Coordinates of C-alpha atoms and ligand atoms in Angstrom, one line a residue:
X253 CA 31.1 41.1 -0.4
X254 CA 32.5 37.8 0.2
X255 CA 31.2 34.5 -1.6
X256 CA 31.3 30.9 -0.7
X257 CA 34.1 29.9 -3.2
X258 CA 36.4 32.7 -2.2
X259 CA 39.9 31.8 -0.8
X260 CA 39.0 31.9 2.8
X261 CA 42.5 31.8 4.0
X262 CA 43.6 34.6 1.8
X263 CA 40.6 36.9 2.4
X264 CA 40.5 36.0 6.2
X265 CA 40.0 39.8 6.9
X266 CA 37.0 40.2 4.4
X267 CA 35.4 37.3 5.9
X268 CA 35.8 38.7 9.5
X269 CA 34.4 41.9 8.3
X270 CA 31.1 40.0 7.2
X271 CA 31.1 38.3 10.5
X272 CA 31.8 34.9 9.0
X273 CA 33.8 32.4 10.8
X274 CA 36.3 30.3 8.6
X275 CA 37.5 26.9 8.5
X276 CA 40.8 26.5 10.2
X277 CA 42.2 23.9 7.8
X278 CA 43.0 23.8 4.0
X279 CA 40.1 22.4 2.2
X280 CA 42.3 20.8 -0.9
X281 CA 44.7 19.0 1.6
X282 CA 41.4 17.7 3.1
X283 CA 40.1 16.6 0.1
X284 CA 43.2 14.8 -0.7
X285 CA 43.5 13.2 2.5
X286 CA 39.9 11.9 2.0
X287 CA 40.7 10.4 -1.3
X288 CA 43.5 8.6 0.1
X289 CA 41.7 7.6 3.3
X290 CA 37.9 8.0 3.4
X291 CA 36.5 7.6 6.8
X292 CA 33.0 9.1 6.6
X293 CA 30.1 9.0 4.2
X294 CA 26.7 10.6 4.6
X295 CA 23.6 9.8 2.7
X296 CA 21.1 12.5 2.1
X297 CA 23.2 15.9 1.8
X298 CA 20.0 18.1 2.7
X299 CA 19.7 21.0 5.0
X300 CA 20.1 19.0 8.2
X301 CA 23.3 17.4 7.1
X302 CA 24.7 20.7 6.1
X303 CA 23.8 22.4 9.3
X304 CA 24.7 19.7 11.8
X305 CA 26.8 16.7 10.5
X306 CA 29.0 19.0 8.3
X307 CA 29.6 21.5 11.3
X308 CA 30.5 18.6 13.7
X309 CA 33.1 17.2 10.9
X310 CA 34.3 20.8 10.7
X311 CA 35.0 21.1 14.3
X312 CA 37.0 18.0 14.3
X313 CA 39.0 19.0 11.2
X314 CA 39.5 22.3 13.0
X315 CA 41.1 20.8 15.9
X316 CA 42.9 18.2 14.0
X317 CA 40.8 15.3 15.6
X318 CA 39.9 14.5 12.0
X319 CA 42.0 14.5 9.0
X320 CA 39.5 13.5 6.2
X321 CA 36.3 15.1 5.4
X322 CA 32.8 13.8 4.7
X323 CA 31.8 12.2 1.3
X324 CA 28.2 13.0 0.4
X325 CA 26.2 10.4 -1.3
X326 CA 22.8 11.4 -2.9
X327 CA 20.6 8.3 -4.0
X328 CA 17.6 10.3 -4.9
X329 CA 18.0 14.1 -6.2
X330 CA 20.8 14.3 -8.5
X331 CA 20.3 17.9 -8.7
X332 CA 21.6 18.5 -5.0
X333 CA 25.2 17.3 -5.9
X334 CA 25.2 19.0 -9.3
X335 CA 23.3 22.3 -8.4
X336 CA 24.3 23.0 -4.8
X337 CA 27.5 21.1 -4.1
X338 CA 29.7 21.4 -7.2
X339 CA 29.2 24.9 -8.1
X340 CA 30.0 26.2 -4.5
X341 CA 33.1 23.8 -4.0
X342 CA 31.1 21.6 -1.6
X343 CA 30.7 24.4 0.8
X344 CA 27.8 25.8 2.6
X345 CA 27.3 28.9 4.9
X346 CA 26.0 27.7 8.2
X347 CA 23.4 30.3 9.8
X348 CA 22.5 29.8 13.3
X349 CA 19.4 32.1 14.0
X350 CA 19.5 33.3 17.7
X351 CA 16.3 34.6 19.5
X352 CA 17.8 38.2 19.6
X353 CA 17.6 38.1 15.6
X354 CA 21.3 38.1 15.2
X355 CA 23.0 35.5 12.7
X356 CA 25.9 33.5 13.7
X357 CA 27.7 32.7 10.3
X358 CA 30.2 29.9 9.6
X359 CA 31.7 28.8 6.3
X360 CA 31.5 24.9 6.2
X361 CA 34.1 23.4 4.1
X362 CA 34.1 19.8 5.7
X363 CA 32.5 17.9 2.7
X364 CA 35.3 16.3 0.3
X365 CA 33.1 15.6 -2.6
X366 CA 29.3 14.9 -3.5
X367 CA 28.3 11.9 -5.3
X368 CA 25.0 11.2 -7.1
X369 CA 24.8 7.5 -6.2
X370 CA 22.2 6.0 -8.7
X371 CA 22.4 3.5 -11.4
X372 CA 21.4 6.1 -13.9
X373 CA 24.9 7.8 -13.1
X374 CA 27.5 4.9 -13.7
X375 CA 30.3 7.3 -12.5
X376 CA 29.0 7.7 -9.1
X377 CA 27.4 4.1 -9.0
X378 CA 31.2 2.8 -9.2
X379 CA 32.9 5.6 -7.2
X380 CA 31.0 5.0 -4.1
X381 CA 31.5 1.3 -4.6
X382 CA 35.0 1.8 -4.7
X383 CA 35.0 4.0 -1.4
X384 CA 33.1 1.2 0.4
X385 CA 36.1 -1.3 -0.3
X386 CA 38.5 1.0 1.6
X387 CA 39.5 -0.3 5.1
X388 CA 39.9 3.2 6.4
X389 CA 35.9 3.7 6.1
X390 CA 34.6 3.9 9.6
X391 CA 31.1 5.2 9.3
X392 CA 28.1 6.0 7.4
X393 CA 25.6 8.4 8.6
X394 CA 22.0 9.1 7.0
X395 CA 19.3 11.7 6.9
X396 CA 17.2 10.6 4.0
X397 CA 13.7 11.3 5.6
X398 CA 11.5 8.5 6.9
X399 CA 10.3 7.3 3.6
X400 CA 13.8 6.6 2.4
X401 CA 13.8 3.5 4.3
X402 CA 10.4 2.2 3.2
X403 CA 10.4 -1.2 1.3
X404 CA 6.5 -2.0 2.2
X405 CA 3.4 -0.5 1.1
X406 CA 0.4 0.7 3.0
X407 CA -0.7 -3.2 3.7
X408 CA 2.8 -4.2 4.9
X409 CA 3.6 -5.7 1.6
X410 CA 6.9 -5.4 -0.3
X411 CA 6.7 -2.9 -2.9
X412 CA 7.3 -3.7 -6.5
X413 CA 10.7 -1.7 -6.3
X414 CA 11.7 -3.9 -3.4
X415 CA 10.7 -7.1 -4.8
X416 CA 12.6 -6.3 -8.0
X417 CA 15.8 -5.5 -6.0
X418 CA 15.6 -8.8 -4.2
X419 CA 15.0 -10.8 -7.5
X420 CA 17.6 -9.0 -9.5
X421 CA 21.4 -8.5 -9.2
X422 CA 22.8 -6.2 -6.5
X423 CA 24.3 -4.0 -9.3
X424 CA 20.9 -3.3 -10.4
X425 CA 19.3 -2.2 -7.1
X426 CA 16.8 0.8 -7.2
X427 CA 15.7 1.0 -3.6
X428 CA 17.9 3.0 -1.0
X429 CA 18.1 -0.2 1.2
X430 CA 19.1 -2.4 -2.1
X431 CA 21.7 0.3 -3.2
X432 CA 23.3 0.5 0.2
X433 CA 23.3 -3.1 0.7
X434 CA 25.1 -3.6 -2.8
X435 CA 27.9 -1.4 -1.2
X436 CA 28.2 -3.5 1.9
X437 CA 28.3 -6.6 -0.4
X438 CA 31.4 -5.0 -2.2
X439 CA 32.8 -4.2 1.3
X440 CA 32.4 -7.7 2.4
X441 CA 33.9 -9.0 -0.9
X442 CA 36.8 -6.7 -0.6
X443 CA 37.9 -8.4 2.9
X444 CA 34.7 -7.9 5.1
X445 CA 36.2 -4.9 6.9
X446 CA 33.9 -3.6 9.7
X447 CA 31.7 -0.5 9.5
X448 CA 29.1 1.5 11.5
X449 CA 25.9 2.3 9.7
X450 CA 24.2 5.1 11.4
X451 CA 20.8 6.2 10.6
X452 CA 20.3 9.9 11.9
X453 CA 16.7 10.0 10.7
X454 CA 14.0 11.1 13.0
X455 CA 12.1 7.9 14.3
X456 CA 12.4 5.6 17.2
X457 CA 14.6 2.7 16.9
X458 CA 16.1 4.1 13.7
X459 CA 19.0 1.7 13.5
X460 CA 16.8 -1.3 14.0
X461 CA 14.7 -0.2 11.1
X462 CA 17.8 0.4 9.0
X463 CA 19.2 -2.9 9.8
X464 CA 16.0 -4.5 8.8
X465 CA 15.6 -2.9 5.7
X466 CA 19.2 -3.9 4.6
X467 CA 18.7 -7.6 5.9
X468 CA 15.3 -7.8 4.1
X469 CA 17.2 -7.2 0.9
X470 CA 20.2 -9.2 1.7
X471 CA 18.2 -12.2 2.9
X472 CA 16.2 -12.0 -0.1
X473 CA 19.5 -12.3 -2.0
X474 CA 20.7 -15.3 0.0
X475 CA 17.5 -17.1 -0.6
X476 CA 17.7 -16.7 -4.3
X477 CA 21.5 -17.7 -4.2
X478 CA 22.5 -14.3 -5.3
X479 CA 24.8 -14.0 -2.1
X480 CA 26.2 -16.4 0.3
X481 CA 25.4 -17.1 3.8
X482 CA 28.8 -15.5 4.8
X483 CA 27.3 -12.2 3.7
X484 CA 24.5 -12.4 6.1
X485 CA 26.8 -13.6 9.0
X486 CA 28.7 -10.5 8.2
X487 CA 25.8 -8.0 8.4
X488 CA 24.5 -9.6 11.5
X489 CA 27.7 -9.6 13.5
X490 CA 27.9 -6.3 15.3
X491 CA 31.6 -6.5 15.7
X492 CA 31.7 -6.3 11.8
X493 CA 28.8 -4.3 10.8
X494 CA 26.9 -2.2 13.4
X495 CA 23.7 -0.3 13.0
X496 CA 24.0 2.2 16.1
X497 CA 20.7 3.9 17.1
X498 CA 20.6 7.6 17.6
X499 CA 18.5 10.7 18.6
X500 CA 19.0 13.8 16.6
X501 CA 17.5 17.2 17.4
X502 CA 18.0 20.6 15.7
X503 CA 15.3 22.5 14.1
X504 CA 16.6 23.1 10.5
X505 CA 13.7 24.8 8.3
X506 CA 14.2 25.1 4.6
X507 CA 16.4 28.1 3.6
X508 CA 14.3 31.1 3.9
X509 CA 14.2 34.3 1.8
X510 CA 14.3 36.6 4.6
X511 CA 17.3 35.1 5.9
X512 CA 18.8 35.2 2.3
X513 CA 18.0 38.8 2.2
X514 CA 19.8 39.6 5.6
X515 CA 22.9 37.6 4.4
X516 CA 23.1 39.7 1.4
X517 CA 22.6 43.0 3.6
X518 CA 25.5 41.8 5.9
X519 CA 27.8 41.3 2.8
X520 CA 27.5 37.8 1.7
X521 CA 26.8 37.1 -1.9
X522 CA 25.6 33.5 -2.4
X523 CA 21.9 33.6 -1.6
X524 CA 20.1 31.9 -4.4
X525 CA 17.7 29.5 -3.1
X526 CA 17.0 26.2 -5.2
X527 CA 13.8 24.3 -5.5
X528 CA 14.7 21.1 -7.3
X529 CA 12.1 19.2 -9.6
X530 CA 12.3 16.7 -6.7
X531 CA 11.2 19.1 -4.2
X532 CA 14.4 19.8 -2.3
X533 CA 14.6 23.2 -1.1
X534 CA 18.2 24.2 -0.6
X535 CA 20.6 27.0 -0.7
X536 CA 24.3 28.0 -0.6
X537 CA 23.3 28.6 3.1
X538 CA 21.3 26.7 5.7
X539 CA 19.4 28.2 8.5
X540 CA 19.3 26.5 11.9
X541 CA 18.8 27.0 15.4
X542 CA 21.2 27.0 18.3
X543 CA 19.9 24.2 20.3
X544 CA 21.0 20.9 19.2
X545 CA 21.4 17.2 20.6
X546 CA 23.0 14.2 18.8
X547 CA 23.0 11.1 20.8
X548 CA 24.4 8.0 19.4
X549 CA 25.0 4.3 20.4
X550 CA 28.7 3.9 20.9
X551 CA 29.0 1.1 18.5
X552 CA 31.7 1.5 16.0
X553 CA 33.6 -1.8 15.0
X554 CA 36.2 0.0 12.7
X555 CA 36.6 2.8 15.3
X556 CA 35.4 6.3 15.0
X557 CA 36.1 10.0 14.9
X558 CA 36.3 11.7 18.4
X559 CA 32.5 12.7 17.9
X560 CA 32.2 13.5 21.9
X561 CA 34.8 16.5 21.0
X562 CA 32.1 18.0 18.8
X563 CA 29.3 17.6 21.4
X564 CA 28.0 14.2 20.2
X565 CA 26.8 12.3 23.2
X566 CA 28.0 8.7 22.9
X567 CA 26.3 6.1 25.1
X568 CA 24.5 2.7 25.2
X569 CA 21.7 1.7 23.4
X570 CA 19.0 1.7 25.9
X571 CA 20.1 5.4 26.9
X572 CA 19.7 6.4 23.2
X573 CA 16.4 4.8 23.0
X574 CA 15.2 6.6 26.0
X575 CA 16.3 9.8 24.8
X576 CA 14.8 9.5 21.4
X577 CA 11.5 8.0 22.7
X578 CA 11.5 11.3 24.8
X579 CA 12.1 13.5 21.9
X580 CA 10.2 11.8 19.0
X581 CA 7.3 10.1 20.7
X582 CA 6.8 12.8 23.4
X583 CA 8.4 16.0 24.2
X584 CA 9.1 17.6 20.6
X585 CA 7.8 15.8 17.4
X586 CA 4.2 15.1 18.4
X587 CA 3.7 18.7 19.3
X588 CA 5.2 19.6 16.1
X589 CA 3.1 17.5 14.1
X590 CA 0.0 18.8 15.9
X591 CA 0.9 22.4 14.9
X592 CA 1.7 21.2 11.6
X593 CA -1.9 19.7 11.0
X594 CA -4.0 22.5 12.7
X595 CA -1.5 25.3 11.4
X596 CA -2.5 24.0 7.8
X597 CA -6.2 24.1 8.7
X598 CA -6.0 27.5 10.3
X599 CA -4.0 29.2 7.5
X600 CA -0.6 29.7 9.3
X601 CA 2.8 29.8 7.7
X602 CA 4.8 30.2 10.8
X603 CA 5.4 27.7 13.8
X604 CA 6.2 30.7 15.9
X605 CA 3.0 32.7 15.1
X606 CA 0.9 29.5 15.8
X607 CA 2.3 29.2 19.4
X608 CA 0.9 32.9 20.0
X609 CA -2.6 31.4 19.4
X610 CA -3.6 30.5 23.0
X611 CA -5.8 27.6 21.7
X612 CA -3.0 26.0 20.0
X613 CA -0.8 26.6 22.8
X614 CA -3.0 24.9 25.2
X615 CA -3.6 21.9 22.6
X616 CA 0.3 21.2 22.5
X617 CA 0.8 21.8 26.4
X618 CA -1.7 19.5 27.2
X619 CA -0.3 16.8 24.9
X620 CA 3.1 17.4 26.1
X621 CA 2.7 17.8 30.0
X622 CA -0.8 15.8 30.5
X623 CA -0.3 12.9 28.1
X624 CA 3.1 12.6 26.9
X625 CA 5.3 13.5 29.9
X626 CA 3.5 11.1 32.4
X627 CA 4.5 8.0 30.4
X628 CA 7.8 8.8 29.1
X629 CA 10.9 7.3 30.7
X630 CA 13.7 9.7 31.8
X631 CA 16.7 9.1 29.7
X632 CA 18.8 10.8 32.6
X633 CA 21.2 12.5 30.1
X634 CA 18.5 14.9 29.1
X635 CA 15.6 16.0 31.7
X636 CA 12.4 15.6 29.7
X637 CA 10.5 18.2 31.7
X638 CA 13.6 20.9 31.0
X639 CA 13.4 19.7 27.5
X640 CA 9.7 20.3 27.0
X641 CA 9.8 23.6 28.8
X642 CA 12.8 24.8 26.5
X643 CA 10.8 23.8 23.5
X644 CA 7.5 25.4 24.5
X645 CA 9.1 28.8 26.0
X646 CA 12.2 29.2 23.8
X647 CA 12.7 27.1 20.8
X648 CA 9.0 27.2 19.2
X649 CA 8.4 30.9 19.8
X650 CA 11.7 32.0 18.3
X651 CA 10.5 34.2 15.4
X652 CA 13.7 34.1 13.8
X653 CA 13.5 30.5 13.0
X654 CA 11.5 30.5 9.6
X655 CA 9.7 27.3 10.3
X656 CA 6.4 26.4 8.8
X657 CA 3.4 23.9 9.5
X658 CA 3.7 23.1 5.6
X659 CA 7.4 21.6 6.1
X660 CA 6.4 19.7 9.0
X661 CA 3.2 18.5 7.5
X662 CA 5.2 16.5 4.8
X663 CA 4.9 12.7 5.3
X664 CA 2.6 12.9 8.2
X665 CA 1.4 9.5 7.4
X666 CA 4.8 8.0 7.9
X667 CA 5.3 9.8 11.4
X668 CA 2.0 9.1 13.1
X669 CA 2.8 5.5 14.5
X670 CA 6.0 6.8 16.1
X671 CA 4.8 10.3 17.3
X672 CA 1.5 9.1 18.9
X673 CA 1.4 5.4 18.4
X674 CA 4.1 4.9 21.0
X675 CA 2.5 7.0 23.7
X676 CA -0.9 5.1 23.1
X677 CA 1.0 1.9 23.5
X678 CA 2.1 3.1 26.9
X679 CA -1.5 3.7 28.0
X680 CA -2.7 0.5 26.7
X681 CA 0.0 -1.0 28.8
X682 CA -1.6 0.6 31.9
X683 CA -4.9 -1.1 31.0
X684 CA -7.1 -1.3 28.2
X685 CA -9.4 1.5 29.5
X686 CA -6.6 4.0 30.3
X687 CA -6.6 5.2 26.4
X688 CA -9.9 6.6 27.0
X689 CA -8.3 9.2 29.2
X690 CA -6.6 10.6 26.2
X691 CA -8.1 13.8 24.9
X692 CA -5.4 15.7 23.0
X693 CA -4.2 12.9 20.9
X694 CA -7.6 11.9 19.3
X695 CA -8.2 15.3 18.8
X696 CA -5.0 15.6 16.7
X697 CA -5.7 12.4 14.8
X698 CA -9.2 13.6 13.9
X699 CA -7.4 17.0 12.6
X700 CA -5.2 14.7 10.4
X701 CA -8.2 13.2 9.0
X702 CA -10.0 16.7 8.6
X703 CA -6.5 17.9 6.9
X704 CA -6.8 15.1 4.6
X705 CA -9.9 16.8 3.1
X706 CA -7.7 19.6 1.9
X707 CA -10.1 22.2 2.9
X708 CA -9.2 25.0 5.4
X709 CA -11.2 26.1 8.2
X710 CA -12.9 28.8 6.1
X711 CA -13.7 25.9 3.5
X712 CA -11.0 27.0 1.0
X713 CA -9.1 24.4 -0.8
X714 CA -5.4 24.2 0.3
X715 CA -2.5 22.1 -1.0
X716 CA -1.5 19.5 1.4
X717 CA 2.4 18.9 1.8
X718 CA 3.8 15.9 0.0
X719 CA 3.0 12.6 1.6
X720 CA 3.4 9.1 -0.1
X721 CA -0.1 8.1 1.1
X722 CA -2.1 11.0 0.1
X723 CA -3.5 9.6 -3.2
X724 CA -4.7 6.3 -1.2
X725 CA -6.2 8.3 1.6
X726 CA -7.9 11.5 0.3
X727 CA -10.5 9.6 -1.6
X728 CA -12.1 8.3 1.9
X729 CA -12.8 12.0 2.9
X730 CA -13.1 13.4 -0.5
X731 CA -17.0 13.5 -0.5
X732 CA -17.6 15.1 2.9
X733 CA -18.8 18.6 3.0
X734 CA -18.4 21.2 5.7
X735 CA -21.8 21.3 7.5
X736 CA -23.2 18.3 5.9
X737 CA -24.5 15.2 7.8
X738 CA -22.0 12.9 6.6
X739 CA -21.4 9.3 7.6
X740 CA -18.5 9.8 9.6
X741 CA -18.0 6.2 10.7
X742 CA -18.1 5.0 6.9
X743 CA -15.7 7.5 5.6
X744 CA -13.2 7.1 8.4
X745 CA -13.1 3.3 9.1
X746 CA -10.7 2.4 6.4
X747 CA -8.3 5.1 7.8
X748 CA -8.7 4.6 11.5
X749 CA -8.5 0.8 11.4
X750 CA -5.1 0.8 9.6
X751 CA -2.5 -0.4 12.1
X752 CA 0.2 0.7 9.6
X753 CA -0.9 4.2 9.9
X754 CA -1.2 4.7 13.8
X755 CA 0.5 1.7 15.0
X756 CA -2.7 0.3 16.1
X757 CA -6.3 -0.4 14.6
X758 CA -7.8 2.5 16.5
X759 CA -11.2 0.4 16.6
X760 CA -9.7 -2.4 18.3
X761 CA -8.3 -0.4 21.1
X762 CA -11.2 1.7 21.7
X763 CA -9.9 5.1 20.7
X764 CA -11.8 5.5 17.2
X765 CA -15.0 6.5 18.7
X766 CA -13.6 9.4 20.4
X767 CA -11.5 10.3 17.0
X768 CA -14.8 10.3 15.1
X769 CA -16.6 12.3 17.6
X770 CA -13.9 15.0 17.4
X771 CA -14.0 14.7 13.6
X772 CA -17.6 15.5 13.4
X773 CA -17.0 18.6 15.5
X774 CA -14.3 19.8 13.1
X775 CA -16.6 19.3 10.0
X776 CA -19.7 21.1 11.5
X777 CA -19.1 24.1 9.1
X778 CA -16.6 26.7 8.4
X779 CA -14.9 28.0 11.5
X780 CA -15.4 24.7 13.3
X781 CA -11.9 23.8 13.7
X782 CA -11.1 27.2 15.6
X783 CA -14.3 26.7 17.5
X784 CA -13.3 23.0 18.4
X785 CA -9.8 24.1 19.7
X786 CA -11.2 27.1 21.6
X787 CA -13.6 24.6 23.3
X788 CA -10.4 22.3 24.0
X789 CA -8.7 25.2 25.7
X790 CA -11.7 26.1 27.7
X791 CA -12.1 22.7 29.2
X792 CA -8.7 22.1 29.8
X793 CA -6.5 25.0 30.3
X794 CA -7.2 24.9 34.3
X795 CA -5.6 21.5 34.3
X796 CA -2.4 23.1 33.1
Ligands
NAI806 N1 15.3 19.4 9.3 C1 15.5 19.1 10.6 O1 15.0 20.0 11.3 C2 15.6 17.6 11.0 C3 15.7 16.8 10.2 N2 15.8 15.3 10.8 C4 15.9 14.3 10.0 O2 16.5 14.5 8.6 C5 15.8 14.1 7.4 C6 16.1 15.1 6.3 O3 15.8 16.5 6.9 P1 16.4 17.7 6.0 O4 17.9 17.5 5.5 O5 16.2 19.0 6.7 O6 15.6 17.7 4.8 P2 15.9 18.2 3.2 O7 14.7 18.2 2.5 O8 16.6 19.4 3.4 O9 16.7 17.0 2.5 C7 16.4 15.8 2.3 C8 17.5 14.9 2.0 O10 17.1 13.6 1.9 C9 17.1 13.2 0.4 N3 16.0 12.4 0.2 C10 14.7 12.8 0.0 N4 13.8 11.6 -0.2 C11 14.5 10.6 -0.3 C12 14.3 9.2 -0.6 N5 13.0 8.8 -0.9 N6 15.3 8.7 -0.7 C13 16.6 9.0 -0.5 N7 17.0 10.3 0.0 C14 15.8 11.1 -0.1 C15 17.2 14.6 -0.5 O11 17.7 14.2 -1.6 C16 17.8 15.2 0.3 O12 19.3 15.1 0.4 C17 14.3 14.6 8.1 O13 13.2 13.7 7.3 C18 14.6 13.9 9.4 O14 14.5 12.4 9.5 C19 16.3 15.3 11.9 C20 16.2 16.2 12.9 C21 16.0 17.6 12.3
F6P807 O1 8.7 16.4 11.2 P1 10.1 16.3 10.7 O2 10.0 16.5 9.3 O3 10.6 15.2 11.0 O4 10.9 17.5 11.2 C1 10.8 17.8 12.5 C2 11.2 18.8 12.9 O5 11.6 18.8 14.4 C3 12.8 18.2 14.6 O6 12.8 17.0 15.1 C4 13.7 19.0 15.4 O7 15.0 18.4 15.8 C5 13.5 18.1 13.3 O8 13.4 16.9 12.7 C6 12.6 18.8 12.4 O9 12.9 20.4 12.6

C-alpha cells in the first residue's frame, strides 16, 4: 500500500506498482521557490481545483516551465486547509475515470501551501496580504462557486455584509469581494505591481462579474474616503489589474465511495472522504473525467506561466465569451440542470442512469439540439454540435463518473439566469413572439417550481440541495398539494416575475403562461411528472 505522504521519489517503484504517476520535481524545493517568489494564488481549493488547476501547475512544474507552485486560499471553509491539505502535505491523488472503468491515477504535489484567509484566522489574514505585496505574483485563479461573488440579495439590493464591508475598514472585510479588494489594496500600496485576477467559475462573463464585485466594494471605499482615487485607477487599468474572462469544463463530482473502494483495492491507502460542517465534500483523492476544456482571455499584465503548454487555450475575450456561452448557456449546463431538477423529482441518484431514461434523454436532446444550438454562436475553437454530441453520447452516459442530480441541483436559483435566461434573450432578439416557440425551457422552469415543493413524483418528501434562495422561495409553493385544484397563478407569480432569478420577468416576456400550464400538469397527482415527460417525448421525439 502507498499513501499520499510517502516519499514518492524514494518509493517510485511502489507507486508505479500501484499504477500511480508521480511528480517529476522535488516538492520541498518547489515549496521554497514559492516562498521566495510566489506566482500563483488560487481561491477555493475544492475538488475542481484539485483535479484541474493543480494538474495544470503540476504539468508545468514537471517540465520546468514553472518553478513555484500554487498557494491555495480558502475564505470560506477553514476545515478544507486544516483537514485535507495540511495532513496530506498539500497533496492529492487525481483520479481520471475512463469510460471502460479504468482509473488513471496521478499524485499531485503542485500546491505549496493552503491558507485559511479569513479575519477570524489572523495568521492567514496577514500571510496572504504579504503574498499579495510580492512583485512576482502573476495570477490569481478562483473556483469559489457562483454564490461566492454575490453582493446583492434577491431584490438586487446590497446585502448587509456588503454594506458593512463598504462602510468599514478594508482590514475588517467579510465578503469574498471585500477580502480580495483588501489584498489588491495591499498590492497597490506596495508599488501597484500588475496582476491578473482570473475567475474560473461556471458562469458567463465571469471576469466581468468578478471585476464588478471588486469595484463595488472599492468604489464604496473611495466614496467614503477610505481609499484614494489612485486605487480605483489601478483597478480599472487592465494594464495593471486585469480580470480575464474564462470558460472551464470538466465534470468533477464529489469524491465517491465506490472510487475510494477501488483505490484501496488497487493499493492506495488514503481514501477517507471528509464532509465538513460547511458542506464541502472532499477527500485525499479527487475523481474527474478525461474530457476537459479551459479557455482563458490572454490578458496577464504581469506575465503568466506557459499555460498553453498544459492544454489551456489562450485567446481573445470575444472568443472566450463565445466558448463560454456555448458551454454554460447552451450545450452543457442547461442540460445538466434539467437532469438535476427532474432527477430529484424522479428519485434518481445518478446522472448516467438518468440518460438511460428515454423521456429525460428526449428532453435534454430537444433542449440542446432544437432550442439552444440554433441560437448559439460558433466560437470556432470548439465546434458546438460536436461538443453537444460528445456530451450526450459519451460524457453524460459514462457510468464511471459518479455524478448525481443532487450535486448539480445545488444553487439552482443562482444558475437559472445564465443557463436559460441567455437563450431566452436570443429568442426575444428574434422577435417578441419567438419565445412562444420554446417547449423544453418552460417545462424545465416549471419543473424547478415543482422541485421547490420538495415532494418527489410519488408525493414523498425529499431534501432539496442547498441553495441560498430556498427559504425565500419554498413558502410560495408550500401549500400546493398534488392532485388539488391549486391557484397556480397566485402561487407562481412572485417567483416567475422575478427577473433576478430568470434574467427576465417571465410575465412581461410572455413565457409565464406556458410555465404555469406545464406546472399544472406536473402537480396533477402522484406520477404526473413522469407522465408529463413521457408526453413530451411522444410529442417531440420525431423532431429530433
Ligand atoms: N466540479 C465541477 O465539475 C466544476 C466546477 N466548476 C466551478 O467550480 C466551482 C467549485 O466547484 P468544486 O470545486 O467542484 O466544488 P467543491 O464543493 O469541491 O469546492 C467548493 C470550493 O469553494 C469554496 N466555497 C464554497 N462556498 C463558498 C463561498 N460562499 N465563498 C467562498 N468560497 C466558497 C469551498 O470552500 C471549496 O473550496 C463550481 O461552483 C463551478 O463554478 C466549473 C467547472 C467544473
Ligand atoms: O452545475 P454546477 O454546480 O456548476 O456544476 C456543473 C457541472 O458541469 C460542469 O459545467 C462541467 O464542466 C461543471 O461545472 C460541473 O461538473
